[in-house]
Short mmCIF file of C-alpha atoms and ligand atoms in Angstrom, two decimals:
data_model
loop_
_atom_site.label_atom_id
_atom_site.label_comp_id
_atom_site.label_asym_id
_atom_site.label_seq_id
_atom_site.Cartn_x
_atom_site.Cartn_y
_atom_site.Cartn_z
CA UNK A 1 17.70 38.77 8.33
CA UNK A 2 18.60 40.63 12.03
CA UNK A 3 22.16 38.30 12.64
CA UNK A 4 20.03 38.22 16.79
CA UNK A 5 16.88 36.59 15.50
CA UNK A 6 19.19 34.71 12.83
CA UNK A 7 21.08 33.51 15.97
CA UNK A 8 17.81 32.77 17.65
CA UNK A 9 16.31 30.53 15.22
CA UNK A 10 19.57 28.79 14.71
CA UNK A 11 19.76 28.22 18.41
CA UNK A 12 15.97 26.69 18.30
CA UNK A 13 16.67 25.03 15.37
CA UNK A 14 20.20 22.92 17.21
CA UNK A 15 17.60 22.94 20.58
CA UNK A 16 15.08 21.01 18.62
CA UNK A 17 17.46 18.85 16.70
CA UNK A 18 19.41 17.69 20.18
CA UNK A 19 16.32 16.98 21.84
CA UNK A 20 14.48 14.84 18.83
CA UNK A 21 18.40 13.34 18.82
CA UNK A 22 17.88 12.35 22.69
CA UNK A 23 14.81 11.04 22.21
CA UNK A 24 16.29 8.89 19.22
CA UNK A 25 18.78 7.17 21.43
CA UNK A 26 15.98 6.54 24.03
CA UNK A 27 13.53 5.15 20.48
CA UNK A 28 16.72 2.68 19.88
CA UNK A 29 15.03 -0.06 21.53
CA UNK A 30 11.25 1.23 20.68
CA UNK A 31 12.47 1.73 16.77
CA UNK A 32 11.20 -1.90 16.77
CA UNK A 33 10.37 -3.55 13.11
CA UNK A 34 9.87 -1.74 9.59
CA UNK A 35 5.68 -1.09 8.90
CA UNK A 36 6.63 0.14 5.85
CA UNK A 37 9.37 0.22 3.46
CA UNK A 38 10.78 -3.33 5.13
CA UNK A 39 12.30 -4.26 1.72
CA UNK A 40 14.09 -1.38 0.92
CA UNK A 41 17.98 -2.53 1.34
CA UNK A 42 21.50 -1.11 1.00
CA UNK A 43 21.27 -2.29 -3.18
CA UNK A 44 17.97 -0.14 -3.78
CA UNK A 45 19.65 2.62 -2.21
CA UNK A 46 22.74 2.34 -4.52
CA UNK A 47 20.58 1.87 -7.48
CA UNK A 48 18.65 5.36 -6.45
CA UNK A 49 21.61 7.50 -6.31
CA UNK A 50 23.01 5.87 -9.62
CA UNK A 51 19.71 6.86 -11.17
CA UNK A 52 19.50 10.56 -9.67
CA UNK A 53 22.73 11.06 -12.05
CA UNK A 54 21.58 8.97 -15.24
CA UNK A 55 18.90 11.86 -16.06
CA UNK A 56 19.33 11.27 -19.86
CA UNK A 57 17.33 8.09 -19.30
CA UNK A 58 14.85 8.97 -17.05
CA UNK A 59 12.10 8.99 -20.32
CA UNK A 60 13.54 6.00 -21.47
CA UNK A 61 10.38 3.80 -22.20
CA UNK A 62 12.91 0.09 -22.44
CA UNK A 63 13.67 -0.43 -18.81
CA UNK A 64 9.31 0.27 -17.93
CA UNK A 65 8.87 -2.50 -20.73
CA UNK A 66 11.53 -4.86 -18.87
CA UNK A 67 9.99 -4.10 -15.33
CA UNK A 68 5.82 -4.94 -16.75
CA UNK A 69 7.60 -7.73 -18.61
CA UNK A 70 9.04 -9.35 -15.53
CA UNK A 71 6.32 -8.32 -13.80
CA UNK A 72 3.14 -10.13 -15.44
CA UNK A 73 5.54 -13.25 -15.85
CA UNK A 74 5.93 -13.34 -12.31
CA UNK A 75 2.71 -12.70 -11.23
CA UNK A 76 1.36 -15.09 -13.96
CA UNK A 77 -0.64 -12.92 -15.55
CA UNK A 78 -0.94 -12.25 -19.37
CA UNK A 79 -0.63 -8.51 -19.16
CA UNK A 80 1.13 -5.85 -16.72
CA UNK A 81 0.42 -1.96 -16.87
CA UNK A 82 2.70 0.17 -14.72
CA UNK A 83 1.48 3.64 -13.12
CA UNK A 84 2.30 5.69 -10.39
CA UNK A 85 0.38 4.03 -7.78
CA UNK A 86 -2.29 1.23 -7.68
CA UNK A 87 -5.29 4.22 -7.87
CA UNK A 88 -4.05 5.35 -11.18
CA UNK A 89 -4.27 1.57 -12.23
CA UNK A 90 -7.63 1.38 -10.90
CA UNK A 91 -8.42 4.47 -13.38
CA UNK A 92 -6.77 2.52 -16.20
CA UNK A 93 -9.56 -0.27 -15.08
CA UNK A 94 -12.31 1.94 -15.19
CA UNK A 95 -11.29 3.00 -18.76
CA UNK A 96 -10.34 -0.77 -19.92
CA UNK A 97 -14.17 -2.24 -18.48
CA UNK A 98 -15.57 1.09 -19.98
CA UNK A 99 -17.58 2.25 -16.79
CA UNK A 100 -19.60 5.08 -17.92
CA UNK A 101 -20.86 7.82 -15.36
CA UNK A 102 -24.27 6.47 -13.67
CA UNK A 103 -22.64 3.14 -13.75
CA UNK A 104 -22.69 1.42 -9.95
CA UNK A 105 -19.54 -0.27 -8.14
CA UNK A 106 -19.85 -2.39 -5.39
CA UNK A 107 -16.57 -1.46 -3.48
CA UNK A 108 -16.26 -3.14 0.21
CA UNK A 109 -17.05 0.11 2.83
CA UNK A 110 -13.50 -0.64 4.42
CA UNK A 111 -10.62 0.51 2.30
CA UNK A 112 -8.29 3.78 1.11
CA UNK A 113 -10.28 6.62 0.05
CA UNK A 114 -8.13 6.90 -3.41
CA UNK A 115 -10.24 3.66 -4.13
CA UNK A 116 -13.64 5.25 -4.17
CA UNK A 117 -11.90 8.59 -6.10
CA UNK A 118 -10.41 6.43 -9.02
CA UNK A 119 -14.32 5.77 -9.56
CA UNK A 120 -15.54 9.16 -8.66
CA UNK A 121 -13.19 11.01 -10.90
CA UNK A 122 -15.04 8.98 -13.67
CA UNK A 123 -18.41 9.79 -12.78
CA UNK A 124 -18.66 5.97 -11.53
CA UNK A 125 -21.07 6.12 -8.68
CA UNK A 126 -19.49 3.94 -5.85
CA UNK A 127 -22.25 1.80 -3.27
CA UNK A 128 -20.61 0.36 -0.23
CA UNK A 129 -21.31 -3.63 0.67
CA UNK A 130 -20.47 -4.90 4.20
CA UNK A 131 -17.36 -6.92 5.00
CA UNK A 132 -16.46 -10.22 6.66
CA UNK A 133 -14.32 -10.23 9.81
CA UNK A 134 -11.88 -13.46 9.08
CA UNK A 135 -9.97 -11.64 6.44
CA UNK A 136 -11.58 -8.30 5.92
CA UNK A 137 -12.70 -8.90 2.26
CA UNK A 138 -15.54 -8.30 0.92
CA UNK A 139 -19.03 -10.04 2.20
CA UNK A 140 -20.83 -12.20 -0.70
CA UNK A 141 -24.10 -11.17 0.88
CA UNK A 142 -23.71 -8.22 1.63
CA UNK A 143 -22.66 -7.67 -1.95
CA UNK A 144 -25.29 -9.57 -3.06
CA UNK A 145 -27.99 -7.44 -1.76
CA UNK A 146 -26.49 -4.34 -3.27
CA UNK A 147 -26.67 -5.26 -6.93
CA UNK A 148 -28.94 -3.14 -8.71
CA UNK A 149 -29.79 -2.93 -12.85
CA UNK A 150 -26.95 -0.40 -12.46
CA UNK A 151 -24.17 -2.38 -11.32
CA UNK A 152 -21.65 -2.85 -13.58
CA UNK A 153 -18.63 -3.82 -11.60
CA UNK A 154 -17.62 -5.13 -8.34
CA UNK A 155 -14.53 -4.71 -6.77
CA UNK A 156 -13.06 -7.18 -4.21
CA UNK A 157 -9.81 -6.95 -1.99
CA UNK A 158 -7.35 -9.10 -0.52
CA UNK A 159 -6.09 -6.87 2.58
CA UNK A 160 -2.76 -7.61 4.78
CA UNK A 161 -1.98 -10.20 2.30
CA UNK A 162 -4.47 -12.77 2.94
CA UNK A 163 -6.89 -13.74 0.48
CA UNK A 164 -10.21 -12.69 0.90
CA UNK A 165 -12.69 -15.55 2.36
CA UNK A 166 -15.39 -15.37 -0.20
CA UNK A 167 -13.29 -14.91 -3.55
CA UNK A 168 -14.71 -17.63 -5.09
CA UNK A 169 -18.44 -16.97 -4.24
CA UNK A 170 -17.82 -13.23 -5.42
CA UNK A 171 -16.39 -14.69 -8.72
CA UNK A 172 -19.29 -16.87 -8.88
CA UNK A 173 -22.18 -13.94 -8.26
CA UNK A 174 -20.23 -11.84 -10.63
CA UNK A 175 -20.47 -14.06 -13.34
CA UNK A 176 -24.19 -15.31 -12.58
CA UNK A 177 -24.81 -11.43 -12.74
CA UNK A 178 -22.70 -10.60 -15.49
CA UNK A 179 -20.20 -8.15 -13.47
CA UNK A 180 -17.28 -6.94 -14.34
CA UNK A 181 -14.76 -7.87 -11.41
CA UNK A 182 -11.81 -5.88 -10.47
CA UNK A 183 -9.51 -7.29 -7.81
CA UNK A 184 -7.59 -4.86 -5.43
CA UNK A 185 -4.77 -6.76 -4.74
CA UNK A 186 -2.62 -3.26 -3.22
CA UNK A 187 -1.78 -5.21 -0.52
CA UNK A 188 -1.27 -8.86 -1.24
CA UNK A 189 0.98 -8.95 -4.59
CA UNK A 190 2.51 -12.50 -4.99
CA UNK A 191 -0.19 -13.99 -2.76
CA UNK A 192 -1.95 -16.72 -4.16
CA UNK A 193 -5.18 -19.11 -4.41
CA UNK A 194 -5.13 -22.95 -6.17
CA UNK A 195 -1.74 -21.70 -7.57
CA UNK A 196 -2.24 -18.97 -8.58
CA UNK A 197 -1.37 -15.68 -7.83
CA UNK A 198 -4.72 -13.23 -6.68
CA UNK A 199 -5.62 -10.66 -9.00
CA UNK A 200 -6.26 -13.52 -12.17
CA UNK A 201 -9.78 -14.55 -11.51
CA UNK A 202 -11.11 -10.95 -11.58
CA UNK A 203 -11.18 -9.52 -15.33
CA UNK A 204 -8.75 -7.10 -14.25
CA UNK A 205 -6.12 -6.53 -10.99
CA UNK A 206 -4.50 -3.36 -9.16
CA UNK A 207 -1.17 -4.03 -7.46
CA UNK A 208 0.83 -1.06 -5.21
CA UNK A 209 4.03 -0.37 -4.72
CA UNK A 210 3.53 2.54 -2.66
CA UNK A 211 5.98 2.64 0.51
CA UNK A 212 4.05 1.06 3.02
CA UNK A 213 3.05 -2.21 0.59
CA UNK A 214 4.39 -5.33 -0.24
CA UNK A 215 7.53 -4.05 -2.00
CA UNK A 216 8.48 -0.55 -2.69
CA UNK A 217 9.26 1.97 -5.23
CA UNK A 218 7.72 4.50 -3.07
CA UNK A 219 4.85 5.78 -5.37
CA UNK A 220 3.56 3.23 -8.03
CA UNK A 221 1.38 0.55 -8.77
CA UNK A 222 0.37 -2.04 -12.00
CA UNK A 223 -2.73 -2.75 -13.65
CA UNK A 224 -2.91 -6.67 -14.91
CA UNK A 225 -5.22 -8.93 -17.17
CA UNK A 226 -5.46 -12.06 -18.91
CA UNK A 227 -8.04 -11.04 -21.57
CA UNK A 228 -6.47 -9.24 -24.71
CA UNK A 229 -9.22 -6.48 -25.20
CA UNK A 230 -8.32 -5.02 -21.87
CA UNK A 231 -4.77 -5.26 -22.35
CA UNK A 232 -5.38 -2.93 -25.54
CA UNK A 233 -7.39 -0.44 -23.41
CA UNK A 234 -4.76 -0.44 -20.08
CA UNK A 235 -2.54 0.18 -22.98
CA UNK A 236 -4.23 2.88 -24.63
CA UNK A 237 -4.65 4.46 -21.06
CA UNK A 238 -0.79 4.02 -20.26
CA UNK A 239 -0.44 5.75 -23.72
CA UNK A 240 -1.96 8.67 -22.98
CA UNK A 241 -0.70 8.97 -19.19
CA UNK A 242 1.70 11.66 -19.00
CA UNK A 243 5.05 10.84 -17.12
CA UNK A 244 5.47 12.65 -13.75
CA UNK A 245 8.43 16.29 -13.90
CA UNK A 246 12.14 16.00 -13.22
CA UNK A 247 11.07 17.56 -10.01
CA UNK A 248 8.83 14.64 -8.92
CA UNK A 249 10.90 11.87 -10.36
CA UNK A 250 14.07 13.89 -8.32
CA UNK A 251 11.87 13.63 -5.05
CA UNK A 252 10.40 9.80 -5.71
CA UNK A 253 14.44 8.85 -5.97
CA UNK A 254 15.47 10.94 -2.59
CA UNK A 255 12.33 8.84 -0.95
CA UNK A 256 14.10 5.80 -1.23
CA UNK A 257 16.96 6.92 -0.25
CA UNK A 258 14.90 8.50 2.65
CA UNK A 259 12.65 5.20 3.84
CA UNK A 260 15.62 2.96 3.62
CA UNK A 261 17.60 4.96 6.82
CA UNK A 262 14.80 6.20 8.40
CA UNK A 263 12.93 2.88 8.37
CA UNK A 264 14.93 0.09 7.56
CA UNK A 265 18.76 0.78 8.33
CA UNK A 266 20.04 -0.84 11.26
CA UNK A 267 21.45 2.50 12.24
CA UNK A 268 18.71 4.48 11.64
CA UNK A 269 17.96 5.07 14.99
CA UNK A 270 20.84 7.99 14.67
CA UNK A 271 21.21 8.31 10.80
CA UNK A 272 17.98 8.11 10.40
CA UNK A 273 16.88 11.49 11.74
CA UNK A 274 20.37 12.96 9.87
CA UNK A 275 18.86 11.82 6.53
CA UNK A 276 15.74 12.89 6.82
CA UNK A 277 16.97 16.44 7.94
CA UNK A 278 18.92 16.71 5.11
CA UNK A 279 16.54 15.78 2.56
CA UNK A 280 13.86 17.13 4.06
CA UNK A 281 12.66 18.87 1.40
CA UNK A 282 12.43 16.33 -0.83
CA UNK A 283 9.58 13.80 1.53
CA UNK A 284 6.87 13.03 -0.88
CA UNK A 285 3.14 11.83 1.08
CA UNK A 286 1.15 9.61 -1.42
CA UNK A 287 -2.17 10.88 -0.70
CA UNK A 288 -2.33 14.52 -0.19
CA UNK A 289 -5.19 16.87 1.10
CA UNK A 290 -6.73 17.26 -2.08
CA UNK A 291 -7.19 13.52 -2.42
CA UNK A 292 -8.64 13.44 1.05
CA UNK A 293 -11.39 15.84 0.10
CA UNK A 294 -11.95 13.57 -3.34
CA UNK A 295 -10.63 16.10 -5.37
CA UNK A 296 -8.29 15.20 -8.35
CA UNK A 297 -4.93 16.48 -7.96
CA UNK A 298 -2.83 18.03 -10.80
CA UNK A 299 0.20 15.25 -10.41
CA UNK A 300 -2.64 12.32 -10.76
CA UNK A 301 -2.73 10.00 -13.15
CA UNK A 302 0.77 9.38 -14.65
CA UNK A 303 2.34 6.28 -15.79
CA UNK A 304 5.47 5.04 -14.31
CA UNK A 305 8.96 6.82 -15.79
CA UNK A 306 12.67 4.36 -15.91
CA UNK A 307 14.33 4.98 -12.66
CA UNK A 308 11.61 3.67 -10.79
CA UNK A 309 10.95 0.57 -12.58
CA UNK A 310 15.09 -0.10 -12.10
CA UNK A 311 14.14 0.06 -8.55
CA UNK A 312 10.94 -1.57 -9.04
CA UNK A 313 13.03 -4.55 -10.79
CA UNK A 314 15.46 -4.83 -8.05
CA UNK A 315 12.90 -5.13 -5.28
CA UNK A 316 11.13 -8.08 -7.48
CA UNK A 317 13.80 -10.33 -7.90
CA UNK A 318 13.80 -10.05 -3.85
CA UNK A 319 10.22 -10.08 -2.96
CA UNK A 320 9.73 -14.30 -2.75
CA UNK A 321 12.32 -13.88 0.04
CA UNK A 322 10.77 -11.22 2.20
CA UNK A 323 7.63 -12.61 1.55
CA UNK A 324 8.61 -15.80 2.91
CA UNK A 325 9.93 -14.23 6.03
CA UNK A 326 6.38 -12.54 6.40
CA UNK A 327 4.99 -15.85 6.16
CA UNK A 328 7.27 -17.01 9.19
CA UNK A 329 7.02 -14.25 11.30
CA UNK A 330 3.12 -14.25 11.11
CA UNK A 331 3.71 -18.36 12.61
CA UNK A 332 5.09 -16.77 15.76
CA UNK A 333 1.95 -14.29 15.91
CA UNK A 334 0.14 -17.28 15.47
CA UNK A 335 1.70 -18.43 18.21
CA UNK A 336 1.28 -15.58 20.09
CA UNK A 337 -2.60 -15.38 19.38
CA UNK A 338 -3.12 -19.19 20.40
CA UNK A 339 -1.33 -17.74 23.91
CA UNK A 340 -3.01 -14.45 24.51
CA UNK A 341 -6.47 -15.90 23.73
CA UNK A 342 -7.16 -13.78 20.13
CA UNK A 343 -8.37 -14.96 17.47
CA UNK A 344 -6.32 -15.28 14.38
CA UNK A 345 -6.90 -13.96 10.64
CA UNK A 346 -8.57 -16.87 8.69
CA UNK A 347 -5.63 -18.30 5.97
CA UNK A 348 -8.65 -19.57 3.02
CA UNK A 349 -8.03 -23.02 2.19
CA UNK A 350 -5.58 -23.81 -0.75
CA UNK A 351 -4.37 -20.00 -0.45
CA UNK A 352 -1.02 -18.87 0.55
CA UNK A 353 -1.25 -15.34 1.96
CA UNK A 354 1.95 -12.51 1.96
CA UNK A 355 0.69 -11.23 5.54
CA UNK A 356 1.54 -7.91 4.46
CA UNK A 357 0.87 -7.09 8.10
CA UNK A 358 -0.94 -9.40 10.71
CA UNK A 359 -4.22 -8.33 11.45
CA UNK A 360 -6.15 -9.10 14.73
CA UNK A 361 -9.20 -7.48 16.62
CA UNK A 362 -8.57 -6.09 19.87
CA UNK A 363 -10.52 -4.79 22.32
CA UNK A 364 -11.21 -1.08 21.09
CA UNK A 365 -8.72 0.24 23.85
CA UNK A 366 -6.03 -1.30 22.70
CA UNK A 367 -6.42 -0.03 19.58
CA UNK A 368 -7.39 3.79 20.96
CA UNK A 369 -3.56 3.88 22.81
CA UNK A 370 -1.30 1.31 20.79
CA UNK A 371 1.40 2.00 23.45
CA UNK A 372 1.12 -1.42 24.38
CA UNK A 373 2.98 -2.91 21.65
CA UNK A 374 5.94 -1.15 22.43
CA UNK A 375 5.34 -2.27 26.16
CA UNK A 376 4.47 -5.80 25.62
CA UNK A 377 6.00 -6.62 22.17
CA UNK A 378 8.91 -4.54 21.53
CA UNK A 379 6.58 -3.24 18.18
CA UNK A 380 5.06 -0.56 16.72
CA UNK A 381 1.20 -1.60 16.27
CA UNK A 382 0.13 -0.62 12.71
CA UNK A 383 -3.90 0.28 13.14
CA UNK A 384 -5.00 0.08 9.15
CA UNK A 385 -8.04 1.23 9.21
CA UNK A 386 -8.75 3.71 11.56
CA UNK A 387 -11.70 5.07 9.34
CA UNK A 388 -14.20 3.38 6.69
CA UNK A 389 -12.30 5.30 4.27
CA UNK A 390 -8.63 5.64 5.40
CA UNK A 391 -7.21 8.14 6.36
CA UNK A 392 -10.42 9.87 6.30
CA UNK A 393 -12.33 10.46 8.89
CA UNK A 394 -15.79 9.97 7.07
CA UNK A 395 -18.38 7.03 7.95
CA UNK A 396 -19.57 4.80 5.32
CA UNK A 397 -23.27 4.15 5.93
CA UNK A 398 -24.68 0.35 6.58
CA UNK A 399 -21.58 -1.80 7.50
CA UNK A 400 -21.40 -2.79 10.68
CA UNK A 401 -18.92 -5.27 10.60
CA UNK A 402 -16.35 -3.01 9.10
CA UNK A 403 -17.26 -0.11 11.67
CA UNK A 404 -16.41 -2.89 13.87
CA UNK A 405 -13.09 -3.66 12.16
CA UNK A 406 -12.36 -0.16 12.62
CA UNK A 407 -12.58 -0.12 16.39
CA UNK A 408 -10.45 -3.10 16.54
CA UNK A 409 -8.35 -4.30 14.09
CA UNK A 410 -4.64 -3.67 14.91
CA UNK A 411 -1.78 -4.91 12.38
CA UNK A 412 1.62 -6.66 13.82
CA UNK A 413 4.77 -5.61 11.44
CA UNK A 414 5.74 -9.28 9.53
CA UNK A 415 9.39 -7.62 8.32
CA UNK A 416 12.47 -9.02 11.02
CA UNK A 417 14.38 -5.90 11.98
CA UNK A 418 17.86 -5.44 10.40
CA UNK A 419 20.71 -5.89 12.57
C1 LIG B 1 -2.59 1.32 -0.82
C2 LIG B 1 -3.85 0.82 -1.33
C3 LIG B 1 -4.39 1.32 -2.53
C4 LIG B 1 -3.76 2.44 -3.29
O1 LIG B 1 -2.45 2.15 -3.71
P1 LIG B 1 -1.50 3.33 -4.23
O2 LIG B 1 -0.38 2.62 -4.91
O3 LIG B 1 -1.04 4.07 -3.01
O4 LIG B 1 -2.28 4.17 -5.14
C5 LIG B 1 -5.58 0.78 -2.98
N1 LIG B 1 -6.20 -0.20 -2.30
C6 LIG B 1 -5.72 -0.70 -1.15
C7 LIG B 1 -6.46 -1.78 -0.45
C8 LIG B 1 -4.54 -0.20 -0.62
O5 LIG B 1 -4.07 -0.70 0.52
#
């Protein structure tokens, strides 16, 4: 290259890094709270650059036995399937309850696109049922009047870690109707109902463990069941998933390494940007373009390889804890609510929700210029979902109370910052 325009760029390049750096001293006291990776610690961090040199083991199927092991015992569930990321579990579902294309799925019209795919990508056809505004689960009539000869499934949610308002009546009108029930429980792993945790009254369960979820191995996700017939067909799916290249399993490790100082670190509002310069090459995005546009990416599908179930173990045995402080900081929201005259998410009788994040409707302002948080809370506002079918911009047709969700709900961060 001409050593000028070499001496240009590298001129921009310190220009744009001292200016982001200013701004990063003046974001010290915005940084606020983690949104996402709030449980990633100094430990997982150690474990990822152990397992970046142990590449001899990174095919070793023992330690993904240990973690699904540990896994269904703590959730309390018979069976647990581990892939990389709660949609490729919900494809292992589809395969286990043997949804054929032309087959109908009630799926609540509020919720990640790569929900709809999982059933698209299997000719499933998906129909959209209203939701309920107290918890943002699915609505028992609205799902009622959707059911058609065709339905074969229906597929409820427990979002920000409550559980969902009408999860028995769903139950109930699944079994009257003979439907196979599949409960998306991406965001509310360890939360549970009569004692139990959610995702073991359906037939079968989807947990994440993407970044921004309950506990984090960046990418990944389980499938679970109590009924021995599925287990054998998760199992035959897990079979034939391949596991993800070097190259990705290389990247995954660098992520954690990655969300712990730019997220979590108490002195990420400096190292945090130095990190993520340096490795940043290696950023991985969960749900990339193709997805978006409900196409099937090459990478999809694959089951979950060693070095991210020895994360995925450590980040269990500390999950009870961090869940617990969710479940204290949403109190003081509570609080907060009772104060600024909002209305607070329903908590379901005999449940104890995770709140994941604490959701609230807002007046549709407030949820257009989030600036406010920073102003008035010290927080970053999360604004899950900002579309029908996050993060896409499309409309799902006939569901007024989740178009109304979407103008207003707004999600506190439940993680304490680190100091
Ligand atoms: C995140 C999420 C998923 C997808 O989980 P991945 O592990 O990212 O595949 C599915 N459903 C809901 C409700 C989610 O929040």
């Amino acid at each position: 290259m001409d050593p000028y325009l070499l001496l240009e760029k590298t001129k921009r390049l310190l220009y744009d890094e001292a200016s982001k750096a200013g701004r990063s001293v003046l974001m010290r006291k915005l940084a606020g709270p983690p949104l996402s990776s709030g449980t990633l610690g100094p430990d997982d961090e150690k474990i990822a650059r152990e397992q970046l040199k142990a590449r001899e083991s990174w095919f070793d199927p023992a330690p993904v036995k240990d973690y699904e092991n540990a896994f269904a015992d703590w959730n309390g569930s018979a069976h647990a399937f581990s892939f990389m990321g709660a949609r490729v579990a919900l494809s292992s579902c589809v395969h286990a309850l043997g949804l054929k294309p032309g087959d109908e799925v009630i799926v609540p019209g509020y919720t990640c696109v790569v929900v709809p795919n999982a059933f698209h990508y299997a000719g499933v056809k998906v129909i959209y049922a209203d939701i309920e505004l107290e918890t943002y689960g699915l609505n028992a009539s609205a799902l009622r009047a959707k059911i058609t000869p065709d339905t074969k499934a229906v597929l409820l949610h427990h979002l920000y870690g409550l559980v969902c308002r009408d999860y028995e009546e769903i139950i109930a009108i699944a079994h009257e109707r003979g439907l196979f029930v599949i409960e998306d429980c991406a965001q509310a792993t360890g939360a549970k109902y009569k004692g139990r945790n959610v995702g073991n009254l359906g037939d079968v369960a989807i947990y994440s463990t993407e970044r921004s979820k309950v506990f984090s191995t960046v990418e990944g996700g389980f499938a679970t069941c109590n009924d021995p017939t599925f287990a054998q067909r998760l199992e035959e799916y897990r079979g034939m998933a391949p596991y993800p290249d070097v190259f990705r399993i290389e990247k995954e490790l660098y992520n954690v390494i990655i969300d712990y100082n730019v997220d979590v670190s108490p002195e990420r509002w400096w190292k945090g940007r130095l990190v993520g310069l340096a490795l940043r090459n290696k950023v991985v995005v969960s749900t990339v373009r193709e997805e978006e546009n409900g196409v099937r990416p090459r990478h999809y599908g694959c089951r979950l390889p060693a070095p991210l179930a020895v994360i995925g173990l450590n980040q269990l045995a500390k999950v009870g804890r961090y869940n617990q402080e969710r479940r204290e900081v949403a109190r003081e929201w509570d609080n907060w609510c009772d104060k600024a005259g909002y209305e607070k998410p329903l908590v379901v009788e005999n449940s104890v929700p995770v709140f994941l994040r604490y959701p609230l409707l807002v007046e549709p302002e407030k949820k257009k210029d989030t600036l406010w948080g920073y102003r008035e809370l010290g927080v970053k506002l999360g604004v899950w979902y900002k579309s029908n079918l996050h993060p896409v911009t499309s409309k799902v047709e006939g569901c007024p109370y989740a178009d109304e969700a979407v103008r207003r709900c707004i999600n506190f961060p439940t993680i304490r910052e680190r100091s």
